Amino acid sequence: MKLKNTPVGKRCEILASDHFLAVPVAVAGSTAVRAGMPIKNDGTPVPAGTGAAGILLYDADPGVNPNAAMLVHGVVDWSKCRANGAQADAQTMSEILPNIVFRENVGASDVSNS
C-alpha cells in the first residue's frame, strides 16, 4: 500500500493553559481554517467574532476532514489567534465568549518582584 503525506504547516498551539474544554464541531466551507479562528456552532468561521460559539482549537481543512474541536472554556494566547486570522481585539472576544480568557501577554514576565 502506498500512502501520501500532505504537510499543512507547523501546528500552532493557541492554548495558554492546560485546563480547557472543547467540543466537536464540523468546520463549514471548503478552505482550511487556522487554529484560533472564532467559529459558530455550525462550523462557520467568523474572523470578527460576531456570533461565535467558540475558538477553533487546531487547524482544520474541511476539504480533507471537516471534523475539529471548538474551545468553549479555557485560556488562549490571543496574539497567536490574531496572527492566524482572527480580527477582533481581546476585550471584544471576552464579551462574546465569557468562558474563555483571552491573554495577549503570555510571553511577558514580571520582574518587579526581584
Short mmCIF file of the N, C-alpha and C atoms (twelve columns), coordinates in Angstrom:
data_MODEL
# 
_entry.id   MODEL 
# 
loop_
_atom_site.group_PDB 
_atom_site.id 
_atom_site.type_symbol 
_atom_site.label_atom_id 
_atom_site.label_alt_id 
_atom_site.label_comp_id 
_atom_site.label_asym_id 
_atom_site.label_seq_id 
_atom_site.Cartn_x 
_atom_site.Cartn_y 
_atom_site.Cartn_z 
_atom_site.pdbx_PDB_model_num 
ATOM 1   N N  . MET A 1   0.841   -1.163 0.000  1 
ATOM 2   C CA . MET A 1   0.000   0.000  0.000  1 
ATOM 3   C C  . MET A 1   0.893   1.235  0.000  1 
ATOM 4   N N  . LYS A 2   0.505   2.219  -0.780 1 
ATOM 5   C CA . LYS A 2   1.249   3.460  -0.883 1 
ATOM 6   C C  . LYS A 2   0.466   4.559  -0.174 1 
ATOM 7   N N  . LEU A 3   1.129   5.301  0.698  1 
ATOM 8   C CA . LEU A 3   0.492   6.391  1.433  1 
ATOM 9   C C  . LEU A 3   1.010   7.728  0.950  1 
ATOM 10  N N  . LYS A 4   0.139   8.705  0.967  1 
ATOM 11  C CA . LYS A 4   0.527   10.045 0.581  1 
ATOM 12  C C  . LYS A 4   0.478   10.936 1.817  1 
ATOM 13  N N  . ASN A 5   1.550   11.670 2.078  1 
ATOM 14  C CA . ASN A 5   1.634   12.580 3.211  1 
ATOM 15  C C  . ASN A 5   1.587   14.009 2.696  1 
ATOM 16  N N  . THR A 6   0.615   14.782 3.181  1 
ATOM 17  C CA . THR A 6   0.485   16.172 2.765  1 
ATOM 18  C C  . THR A 6   0.658   17.077 3.975  1 
ATOM 19  N N  . PRO A 7   1.854   17.652 4.160  1 
ATOM 20  C CA . PRO A 7   2.042   18.546 5.311  1 
ATOM 21  C C  . PRO A 7   1.255   19.835 5.118  1 
ATOM 22  N N  . VAL A 8   0.665   20.329 6.211  1 
ATOM 23  C CA . VAL A 8   -0.113  21.558 6.134  1 
ATOM 24  C C  . VAL A 8   0.541   22.701 6.901  1 
ATOM 25  N N  . GLY A 9   1.745   22.516 7.343  1 
ATOM 26  C CA . GLY A 9   2.455   23.574 8.053  1 
ATOM 27  C C  . GLY A 9   2.663   23.237 9.512  1 
ATOM 28  N N  . LYS A 10  3.282   24.138 10.204 1 
ATOM 29  C CA . LYS A 10  3.585   23.965 11.613 1 
ATOM 30  C C  . LYS A 10  2.315   24.080 12.447 1 
ATOM 31  N N  . ARG A 11  2.120   23.176 13.380 1 
ATOM 32  C CA . ARG A 11  0.948   23.196 14.245 1 
ATOM 33  C C  . ARG A 11  1.075   24.348 15.242 1 
ATOM 34  N N  . CYS A 12  0.050   25.141 15.360 1 
ATOM 35  C CA . CYS A 12  0.051   26.297 16.239 1 
ATOM 36  C C  . CYS A 12  -0.686  25.954 17.527 1 
ATOM 37  N N  . GLU A 13  -0.043  26.112 18.659 1 
ATOM 38  C CA . GLU A 13  -0.662  25.877 19.958 1 
ATOM 39  C C  . GLU A 13  -1.198  27.195 20.491 1 
ATOM 40  N N  . ILE A 14  -2.509  27.347 20.497 1 
ATOM 41  C CA . ILE A 14  -3.119  28.600 20.942 1 
ATOM 42  C C  . ILE A 14  -3.423  28.608 22.433 1 
ATOM 43  N N  . LEU A 15  -3.404  27.443 23.068 1 
ATOM 44  C CA . LEU A 15  -3.732  27.364 24.485 1 
ATOM 45  C C  . LEU A 15  -2.639  27.994 25.341 1 
ATOM 46  N N  . ALA A 16  -3.056  28.719 26.389 1 
ATOM 47  C CA . ALA A 16  -2.112  29.317 27.325 1 
ATOM 48  C C  . ALA A 16  -2.223  28.641 28.686 1 
ATOM 49  N N  . SER A 17  -2.985  27.552 28.745 1 
ATOM 50  C CA . SER A 17  -3.170  26.781 29.974 1 
ATOM 51  C C  . SER A 17  -3.592  25.374 29.568 1 
ATOM 52  N N  . ASP A 18  -3.277  24.399 30.406 1 
ATOM 53  C CA . ASP A 18  -3.679  23.035 30.069 1 
ATOM 54  C C  . ASP A 18  -5.067  22.696 30.624 1 
ATOM 55  N N  . HIS A 19  -5.749  23.658 31.212 1 
ATOM 56  C CA . HIS A 19  -7.126  23.480 31.684 1 
ATOM 57  C C  . HIS A 19  -8.065  24.068 30.631 1 
ATOM 58  N N  . PHE A 20  -8.786  23.204 29.914 1 
ATOM 59  C CA . PHE A 20  -9.688  23.677 28.863 1 
ATOM 60  C C  . PHE A 20  -10.790 22.657 28.607 1 
ATOM 61  N N  . LEU A 21  -11.824 23.111 27.901 1 
ATOM 62  C CA . LEU A 21  -12.918 22.250 27.493 1 
ATOM 63  C C  . LEU A 21  -13.215 22.535 26.029 1 
ATOM 64  N N  . ALA A 22  -13.236 21.481 25.220 1 
ATOM 65  C CA . ALA A 22  -13.528 21.625 23.791 1 
ATOM 66  C C  . ALA A 22  -14.617 20.633 23.415 1 
ATOM 67  N N  . VAL A 23  -15.402 21.002 22.418 1 
ATOM 68  C CA . VAL A 23  -16.477 20.143 21.924 1 
ATOM 69  C C  . VAL A 23  -16.262 19.912 20.433 1 
ATOM 70  N N  . PRO A 24  -16.778 18.783 19.918 1 
ATOM 71  C CA . PRO A 24  -16.614 18.518 18.485 1 
ATOM 72  C C  . PRO A 24  -17.454 19.466 17.630 1 
ATOM 73  N N  . VAL A 25  -16.915 19.790 16.467 1 
ATOM 74  C CA . VAL A 25  -17.605 20.638 15.501 1 
ATOM 75  C C  . VAL A 25  -17.132 20.242 14.104 1 
ATOM 76  N N  . ALA A 26  -18.006 20.386 13.129 1 
ATOM 77  C CA . ALA A 26  -17.629 20.160 11.731 1 
ATOM 78  C C  . ALA A 26  -17.433 21.531 11.094 1 
ATOM 79  N N  . VAL A 27  -16.235 21.789 10.611 1 
ATOM 80  C CA . VAL A 27  -15.916 23.087 10.010 1 
ATOM 81  C C  . VAL A 27  -16.593 23.200 8.655  1 
ATOM 82  N N  . ALA A 28  -17.286 24.321 8.445  1 
ATOM 83  C CA . ALA A 28  -18.017 24.553 7.200  1 
ATOM 84  C C  . ALA A 28  -17.092 25.121 6.126  1 
ATOM 85  N N  . GLY A 29  -17.521 25.000 4.884  1 
ATOM 86  C CA . GLY A 29  -16.765 25.556 3.767  1 
ATOM 87  C C  . GLY A 29  -15.860 24.529 3.129  1 
ATOM 88  N N  . SER A 30  -14.943 25.018 2.305  1 
ATOM 89  C CA . SER A 30  -14.039 24.113 1.603  1 
ATOM 90  C C  . SER A 30  -12.579 24.514 1.745  1 
ATOM 91  N N  . THR A 31  -12.299 25.605 2.447  1 
ATOM 92  C CA . THR A 31  -10.916 26.043 2.628  1 
ATOM 93  C C  . THR A 31  -10.461 25.798 4.059  1 
ATOM 94  N N  . ALA A 32  -9.165  25.610 4.222  1 
ATOM 95  C CA . ALA A 32  -8.584  25.345 5.536  1 
ATOM 96  C C  . ALA A 32  -8.777  26.544 6.461  1 
ATOM 97  N N  . VAL A 33  -8.996  26.250 7.737  1 
ATOM 98  C CA . VAL A 33  -9.187  27.276 8.754  1 
ATOM 99  C C  . VAL A 33  -8.113  27.063 9.817  1 
ATOM 100 N N  . ARG A 34  -7.449  28.150 10.196 1 
ATOM 101 C CA . ARG A 34  -6.343  28.066 11.148 1 
ATOM 102 C C  . ARG A 34  -6.841  28.040 12.588 1 
ATOM 103 N N  . ALA A 35  -6.038  27.448 13.454 1 
ATOM 104 C CA . ALA A 35  -6.330  27.420 14.885 1 
ATOM 105 C C  . ALA A 35  -6.450  28.845 15.403 1 
ATOM 106 N N  . GLY A 36  -7.393  29.042 16.331 1 
ATOM 107 C CA . GLY A 36  -7.590  30.359 16.903 1 
ATOM 108 C C  . GLY A 36  -8.679  31.173 16.253 1 
ATOM 109 N N  . MET A 37  -9.256  30.659 15.188 1 
ATOM 110 C CA . MET A 37  -10.328 31.377 14.492 1 
ATOM 111 C C  . MET A 37  -11.641 31.218 15.275 1 
ATOM 112 N N  . PRO A 38  -12.332 32.309 15.575 1 
ATOM 113 C CA . PRO A 38  -13.663 32.181 16.169 1 
ATOM 114 C C  . PRO A 38  -14.597 31.491 15.174 1 
ATOM 115 N N  . ILE A 39  -15.439 30.571 15.682 1 
ATOM 116 C CA . ILE A 39  -16.377 29.868 14.805 1 
ATOM 117 C C  . ILE A 39  -17.743 29.766 15.473 1 
ATOM 118 N N  . LYS A 40  -18.763 29.643 14.627 1 
ATOM 119 C CA . LYS A 40  -20.134 29.466 15.096 1 
ATOM 120 C C  . LYS A 40  -20.392 27.985 15.362 1 
ATOM 121 N N  . ASN A 41  -21.526 27.687 15.977 1 
ATOM 122 C CA . ASN A 41  -21.899 26.295 16.248 1 
ATOM 123 C C  . ASN A 41  -22.015 25.466 14.976 1 
ATOM 124 N N  . ASP A 42  -22.368 26.111 13.846 1 
ATOM 125 C CA . ASP A 42  -22.494 25.370 12.587 1 
ATOM 126 C C  . ASP A 42  -21.156 25.200 11.866 1 
ATOM 127 N N  . GLY A 43  -20.062 25.652 12.492 1 
ATOM 128 C CA . GLY A 43  -18.734 25.481 11.915 1 
ATOM 129 C C  . GLY A 43  -18.278 26.594 11.003 1 
ATOM 130 N N  . THR A 44  -19.056 27.644 10.887 1 
ATOM 131 C CA . THR A 44  -18.702 28.769 10.034 1 
ATOM 132 C C  . THR A 44  -17.677 29.665 10.723 1 
ATOM 133 N N  . PRO A 45  -16.527 29.917 10.091 1 
ATOM 134 C CA . PRO A 45  -15.533 30.829 10.675 1 
ATOM 135 C C  . PRO A 45  -16.052 32.267 10.668 1 
ATOM 136 N N  . VAL A 46  -15.811 32.986 11.755 1 
ATOM 137 C CA . VAL A 46  -16.208 34.401 11.857 1 
ATOM 138 C C  . VAL A 46  -15.020 35.192 12.404 1 
ATOM 139 N N  . PRO A 47  -14.148 35.686 11.519 1 
ATOM 140 C CA . PRO A 47  -12.936 36.378 11.951 1 
ATOM 141 C C  . PRO A 47  -13.184 37.532 12.927 1 
ATOM 142 N N  . ALA A 48  -14.302 38.248 12.783 1 
ATOM 143 C CA . ALA A 48  -14.607 39.370 13.678 1 
ATOM 144 C C  . ALA A 48  -15.189 38.902 15.004 1 
ATOM 145 N N  . GLY A 49  -15.521 37.618 15.112 1 
ATOM 146 C CA . GLY A 49  -16.020 37.062 16.355 1 
ATOM 147 C C  . GLY A 49  -17.516 37.163 16.555 1 
ATOM 148 N N  . THR A 50  -18.214 37.956 15.776 1 
ATOM 149 C CA . THR A 50  -19.650 38.157 15.944 1 
ATOM 150 C C  . THR A 50  -20.414 36.847 15.782 1 
ATOM 151 N N  . GLY A 51  -21.140 36.461 16.807 1 
ATOM 152 C CA . GLY A 51  -21.918 35.229 16.761 1 
ATOM 153 C C  . GLY A 51  -21.126 33.971 17.038 1 
ATOM 154 N N  . ALA A 52  -19.864 34.107 17.416 1 
ATOM 155 C CA . ALA A 52  -19.025 32.934 17.669 1 
ATOM 156 C C  . ALA A 52  -19.507 32.160 18.896 1 
ATOM 157 N N  . ALA A 53  -19.367 30.840 18.834 1 
ATOM 158 C CA . ALA A 53  -19.700 29.967 19.948 1 
ATOM 159 C C  . ALA A 53  -18.444 29.420 20.603 1 
ATOM 160 N N  . GLY A 54  -17.293 29.592 19.928 1 
ATOM 161 C CA . GLY A 54  -16.032 29.086 20.457 1 
ATOM 162 C C  . GLY A 54  -14.879 29.443 19.538 1 
ATOM 163 N N  . ILE A 55  -13.726 28.877 19.842 1 
ATOM 164 C CA . ILE A 55  -12.488 29.124 19.108 1 
ATOM 165 C C  . ILE A 55  -11.974 27.792 18.568 1 
ATOM 166 N N  . LEU A 56  -11.604 27.756 17.296 1 
ATOM 167 C CA . LEU A 56  -11.073 26.532 16.704 1 
ATOM 168 C C  . LEU A 56  -9.754  26.167 17.392 1 
ATOM 169 N N  . LEU A 57  -9.699  24.966 17.938 1 
ATOM 170 C CA . LEU A 57  -8.545  24.569 18.739 1 
ATOM 171 C C  . LEU A 57  -7.323  24.206 17.890 1 
ATOM 172 N N  . TYR A 58  -7.539  23.548 16.768 1 
ATOM 173 C CA . TYR A 58  -6.446  23.148 15.877 1 
ATOM 174 C C  . TYR A 58  -6.817  23.479 14.436 1 
ATOM 175 N N  . ASP A 59  -5.826  23.569 13.572 1 
ATOM 176 C CA . ASP A 59  -6.080  23.790 12.146 1 
ATOM 177 C C  . ASP A 59  -7.011  22.697 11.619 1 
ATOM 178 N N  . ALA A 60  -7.914  23.074 10.720 1 
ATOM 179 C CA . ALA A 60  -8.827  22.102 10.120 1 
ATOM 180 C C  . ALA A 60  -8.997  22.420 8.648  1 
ATOM 181 N N  . ASP A 61  -8.985  21.386 7.833  1 
ATOM 182 C CA . ASP A 61  -9.209  21.535 6.394  1 
ATOM 183 C C  . ASP A 61  -10.448 20.728 6.027  1 
ATOM 184 N N  . PRO A 62  -11.602 21.394 5.883  1 
ATOM 185 C CA . PRO A 62  -12.833 20.662 5.592  1 
ATOM 186 C C  . PRO A 62  -12.806 19.921 4.264  1 
ATOM 187 N N  . GLY A 63  -11.919 20.306 3.356  1 
ATOM 188 C CA . GLY A 63  -11.779 19.591 2.100  1 
ATOM 189 C C  . GLY A 63  -11.202 18.196 2.294  1 
ATOM 190 N N  . VAL A 64  -10.477 18.005 3.395  1 
ATOM 191 C CA . VAL A 64  -9.874  16.708 3.713  1 
ATOM 192 C C  . VAL A 64  -10.677 16.013 4.807  1 
ATOM 193 N N  . ASN A 65  -10.957 16.739 5.894  1 
ATOM 194 C CA . ASN A 65  -11.707 16.205 7.024  1 
ATOM 195 C C  . ASN A 65  -12.294 17.388 7.794  1 
ATOM 196 N N  . PRO A 66  -13.595 17.560 7.800  1 
ATOM 197 C CA . PRO A 66  -14.197 18.726 8.459  1 
ATOM 198 C C  . PRO A 66  -14.257 18.622 9.980  1 
ATOM 199 N N  . ASN A 67  -13.982 17.456 10.545 1 
ATOM 200 C CA . ASN A 67  -14.094 17.271 11.990 1 
ATOM 201 C C  . ASN A 67  -12.997 18.030 12.722 1 
ATOM 202 N N  . ALA A 68  -13.407 18.759 13.765 1 
ATOM 203 C CA . ALA A 68  -12.463 19.582 14.517 1 
ATOM 204 C C  . ALA A 68  -12.942 19.700 15.959 1 
ATOM 205 N N  . ALA A 69  -12.193 20.472 16.742 1 
ATOM 206 C CA . ALA A 69  -12.551 20.735 18.133 1 
ATOM 207 C C  . ALA A 69  -12.703 22.238 18.321 1 
ATOM 208 N N  . MET A 70  -13.794 22.621 19.013 1 
ATOM 209 C CA . MET A 70  -14.072 24.019 19.283 1 
ATOM 210 C C  . MET A 70  -13.899 24.262 20.784 1 
ATOM 211 N N  . LEU A 71  -12.981 25.156 21.117 1 
ATOM 212 C CA . LEU A 71  -12.728 25.518 22.504 1 
ATOM 213 C C  . LEU A 71  -13.890 26.354 23.023 1 
ATOM 214 N N  . VAL A 72  -14.472 25.950 24.166 1 
ATOM 215 C CA . VAL A 72  -15.581 26.701 24.748 1 
ATOM 216 C C  . VAL A 72  -15.260 27.199 26.158 1 
ATOM 217 N N  . HIS A 73  -14.166 26.719 26.733 1 
ATOM 218 C CA . HIS A 73  -13.753 27.142 28.068 1 
ATOM 219 C C  . HIS A 73  -12.237 26.963 28.174 1 
ATOM 220 N N  . GLY A 74  -11.537 28.004 28.603 1 
ATOM 221 C CA . GLY A 74  -10.100 27.893 28.768 1 
ATOM 222 C C  . GLY A 74  -9.404  29.237 28.643 1 
ATOM 223 N N  . VAL A 75  -8.101  29.162 28.430 1 
ATOM 224 C CA . VAL A 75  -7.262  30.350 28.293 1 
ATOM 225 C C  . VAL A 75  -6.490  30.228 26.984 1 
ATOM 226 N N  . VAL A 76  -6.558  31.281 26.145 1 
ATOM 227 C CA . VAL A 76  -5.851  31.254 24.868 1 
ATOM 228 C C  . VAL A 76  -4.857  32.411 24.765 1 
ATOM 229 N N  . ASP A 77  -3.843  32.204 23.955 1 
ATOM 230 C CA . ASP A 77  -2.886  33.254 23.607 1 
ATOM 231 C C  . ASP A 77  -3.488  33.975 22.407 1 
ATOM 232 N N  . TRP A 78  -4.167  35.090 22.660 1 
ATOM 233 C CA . TRP A 78  -4.908  35.784 21.617 1 
ATOM 234 C C  . TRP A 78  -3.999  36.361 20.545 1 
ATOM 235 N N  . SER A 79  -2.751  36.663 20.869 1 
ATOM 236 C CA . SER A 79  -1.846  37.180 19.842 1 
ATOM 237 C C  . SER A 79  -1.593  36.119 18.766 1 
ATOM 238 N N  . LYS A 80  -1.546  34.844 19.143 1 
ATOM 239 C CA . LYS A 80  -1.396  33.769 18.156 1 
ATOM 240 C C  . LYS A 80  -2.658  33.621 17.324 1 
ATOM 241 N N  . CYS A 81  -3.806  33.769 17.963 1 
ATOM 242 C CA . CYS A 81  -5.078  33.685 17.233 1 
ATOM 243 C C  . CYS A 81  -5.168  34.794 16.196 1 
ATOM 244 N N  . ARG A 82  -4.774  35.998 16.585 1 
ATOM 245 C CA . ARG A 82  -4.808  37.127 15.648 1 
ATOM 246 C C  . ARG A 82  -3.814  36.914 14.507 1 
ATOM 247 N N  . ALA A 83  -2.665  36.312 14.799 1 
ATOM 248 C CA . ALA A 83  -1.690  36.016 13.751 1 
ATOM 249 C C  . ALA A 83  -2.237  34.990 12.758 1 
ATOM 250 N N  . ASN A 84  -3.222  34.187 13.198 1 
ATOM 251 C CA . ASN A 84  -3.831  33.163 12.341 1 
ATOM 252 C C  . ASN A 84  -5.104  33.639 11.643 1 
ATOM 253 N N  . GLY A 85  -5.441  34.927 11.771 1 
ATOM 254 C CA . GLY A 85  -6.561  35.455 11.007 1 
ATOM 255 C C  . GLY A 85  -7.722  36.017 11.804 1 
ATOM 256 N N  . ALA A 86  -7.774  35.793 13.118 1 
ATOM 257 C CA . ALA A 86  -8.845  36.387 13.928 1 
ATOM 258 C C  . ALA A 86  -8.648  37.902 13.930 1 
ATOM 259 N N  . GLN A 87  -9.735  38.652 13.894 1 
ATOM 260 C CA . GLN A 87  -9.620  40.098 13.731 1 
ATOM 261 C C  . GLN A 87  -10.058 40.913 14.934 1 
ATOM 262 N N  . ALA A 88  -10.867 40.371 15.814 1 
ATOM 263 C CA . ALA A 88  -11.370 41.135 16.958 1 
ATOM 264 C C  . ALA A 88  -10.266 41.342 17.993 1 
ATOM 265 N N  . ASP A 89  -10.457 42.347 18.859 1 
ATOM 266 C CA . ASP A 89  -9.497  42.528 19.955 1 
ATOM 267 C C  . ASP A 89  -9.919  41.646 21.136 1 
ATOM 268 N N  . ALA A 90  -9.030  41.489 22.099 1 
ATOM 269 C CA . ALA A 90  -9.267  40.593 23.231 1 
ATOM 270 C C  . ALA A 90  -10.485 41.013 24.046 1 
ATOM 271 N N  . GLN A 91  -10.687 42.299 24.251 1 
ATOM 272 C CA . GLN A 91  -11.826 42.787 25.027 1 
ATOM 273 C C  . GLN A 91  -13.149 42.398 24.361 1 
ATOM 274 N N  . THR A 92  -13.243 42.581 23.058 1 
ATOM 275 C CA . THR A 92  -14.457 42.222 22.323 1 
ATOM 276 C C  . THR A 92  -14.723 40.728 22.436 1 
ATOM 277 N N  . MET A 93  -13.685 39.912 22.270 1 
ATOM 278 C CA . MET A 93  -13.855 38.463 22.358 1 
ATOM 279 C C  . MET A 93  -14.257 38.036 23.759 1 
ATOM 280 N N  . SER A 94  -13.761 38.715 24.793 1 
ATOM 281 C CA . SER A 94  -14.140 38.392 26.173 1 
ATOM 282 C C  . SER A 94  -15.628 38.623 26.398 1 
ATOM 283 N N  . GLU A 95  -16.180 39.626 25.731 1 
ATOM 284 C CA . GLU A 95  -17.616 39.896 25.844 1 
ATOM 285 C C  . GLU A 95  -18.438 38.861 25.076 1 
ATOM 286 N N  . ILE A 96  -17.925 38.402 23.933 1 
ATOM 287 C CA . ILE A 96  -18.642 37.421 23.118 1 
ATOM 288 C C  . ILE A 96  -18.562 36.032 23.734 1 
ATOM 289 N N  . LEU A 97  -17.375 35.665 24.238 1 
ATOM 290 C CA . LEU A 97  -17.141 34.329 24.816 1 
ATOM 291 C C  . LEU A 97  -16.605 34.476 26.247 1 
ATOM 292 N N  . PRO A 98  -17.487 34.715 27.227 1 
ATOM 293 C CA . PRO A 98  -17.034 34.995 28.586 1 
ATOM 294 C C  . PRO A 98  -16.361 33.816 29.299 1 
ATOM 295 N N  . ASN A 99  -16.503 32.593 28.797 1 
ATOM 296 C CA . ASN A 99  -15.873 31.439 29.437 1 
ATOM 297 C C  . ASN A 99  -14.442 31.195 28.959 1 
ATOM 298 N N  . ILE A 100 -13.977 32.043 28.058 1 
ATOM 299 C CA . ILE A 100 -12.601 31.933 27.560 1 
ATOM 300 C C  . ILE A 100 -11.849 33.191 27.955 1 
ATOM 301 N N  . VAL A 101 -10.654 33.004 28.488 1 
ATOM 302 C CA . VAL A 101 -9.782  34.129 28.841 1 
ATOM 303 C C  . VAL A 101 -8.856  34.364 27.656 1 
ATOM 304 N N  . PHE A 102 -8.820  35.596 27.174 1 
ATOM 305 C CA . PHE A 102 -8.010  35.961 26.015 1 
ATOM 306 C C  . PHE A 102 -6.793  36.739 26.484 1 
ATOM 307 N N  . ARG A 103 -5.640  36.074 26.536 1 
ATOM 308 C CA . ARG A 103 -4.403  36.706 27.000 1 
ATOM 309 C C  . ARG A 103 -3.595  37.175 25.810 1 
ATOM 310 N N  . GLU A 104 -3.036  38.353 25.912 1 
ATOM 311 C CA . GLU A 104 -2.166  38.884 24.855 1 
ATOM 312 C C  . GLU A 104 -0.744  39.058 25.361 1 
ATOM 313 N N  . ASN A 105 -0.504  38.767 26.601 1 
ATOM 314 C CA . ASN A 105 0.814   38.970 27.195 1 
ATOM 315 C C  . ASN A 105 1.399   37.664 27.741 1 
ATOM 316 N N  . VAL A 106 1.143   36.569 27.068 1 
ATOM 317 C CA . VAL A 106 1.578   35.255 27.547 1 
ATOM 318 C C  . VAL A 106 3.090   35.183 27.701 1 
ATOM 319 N N  . GLY A 107 3.834   35.819 26.809 1 
ATOM 320 C CA . GLY A 107 5.292   35.760 26.869 1 
ATOM 321 C C  . GLY A 107 5.882   36.776 27.833 1 
ATOM 322 N N  . ALA A 108 5.051   37.616 28.448 1 
ATOM 323 C CA . ALA A 108 5.552   38.644 29.358 1 
ATOM 324 C C  . ALA A 108 5.986   38.033 30.679 1 
ATOM 325 N N  . SER A 109 6.991   38.614 31.277 1 
ATOM 326 C CA . SER A 109 7.431   38.161 32.594 1 
ATOM 327 C C  . SER A 109 7.428   39.350 33.540 1 
ATOM 328 N N  . ASP A 110 7.088   39.094 34.773 1 
ATOM 329 C CA . ASP A 110 7.019   40.150 35.784 1 
ATOM 330 C C  . ASP A 110 8.346   40.172 36.546 1 
ATOM 331 N N  . VAL A 111 9.132   41.206 36.338 1 
ATOM 332 C CA . VAL A 111 10.426  41.317 37.009 1 
ATOM 333 C C  . VAL A 111 10.357  42.307 38.163 1 
ATOM 334 N N  . SER A 112 9.157   42.791 38.516 1 
ATOM 335 C CA . SER A 112 9.033   43.767 39.585 1 
ATOM 336 C C  . SER A 112 9.254   43.156 40.964 1 
ATOM 337 N N  . ASN A 113 9.217   41.831 41.073 1 
ATOM 338 C CA . ASN A 113 9.404   41.159 42.355 1 
ATOM 339 C C  . ASN A 113 10.866  40.870 42.654 1 
ATOM 340 N N  . SER A 114 11.783  41.277 41.814 1 
ATOM 341 C CA . SER A 114 13.189  40.940 42.030 1 
ATOM 342 C C  . SER A 114 13.873  41.910 42.932 1 
# 
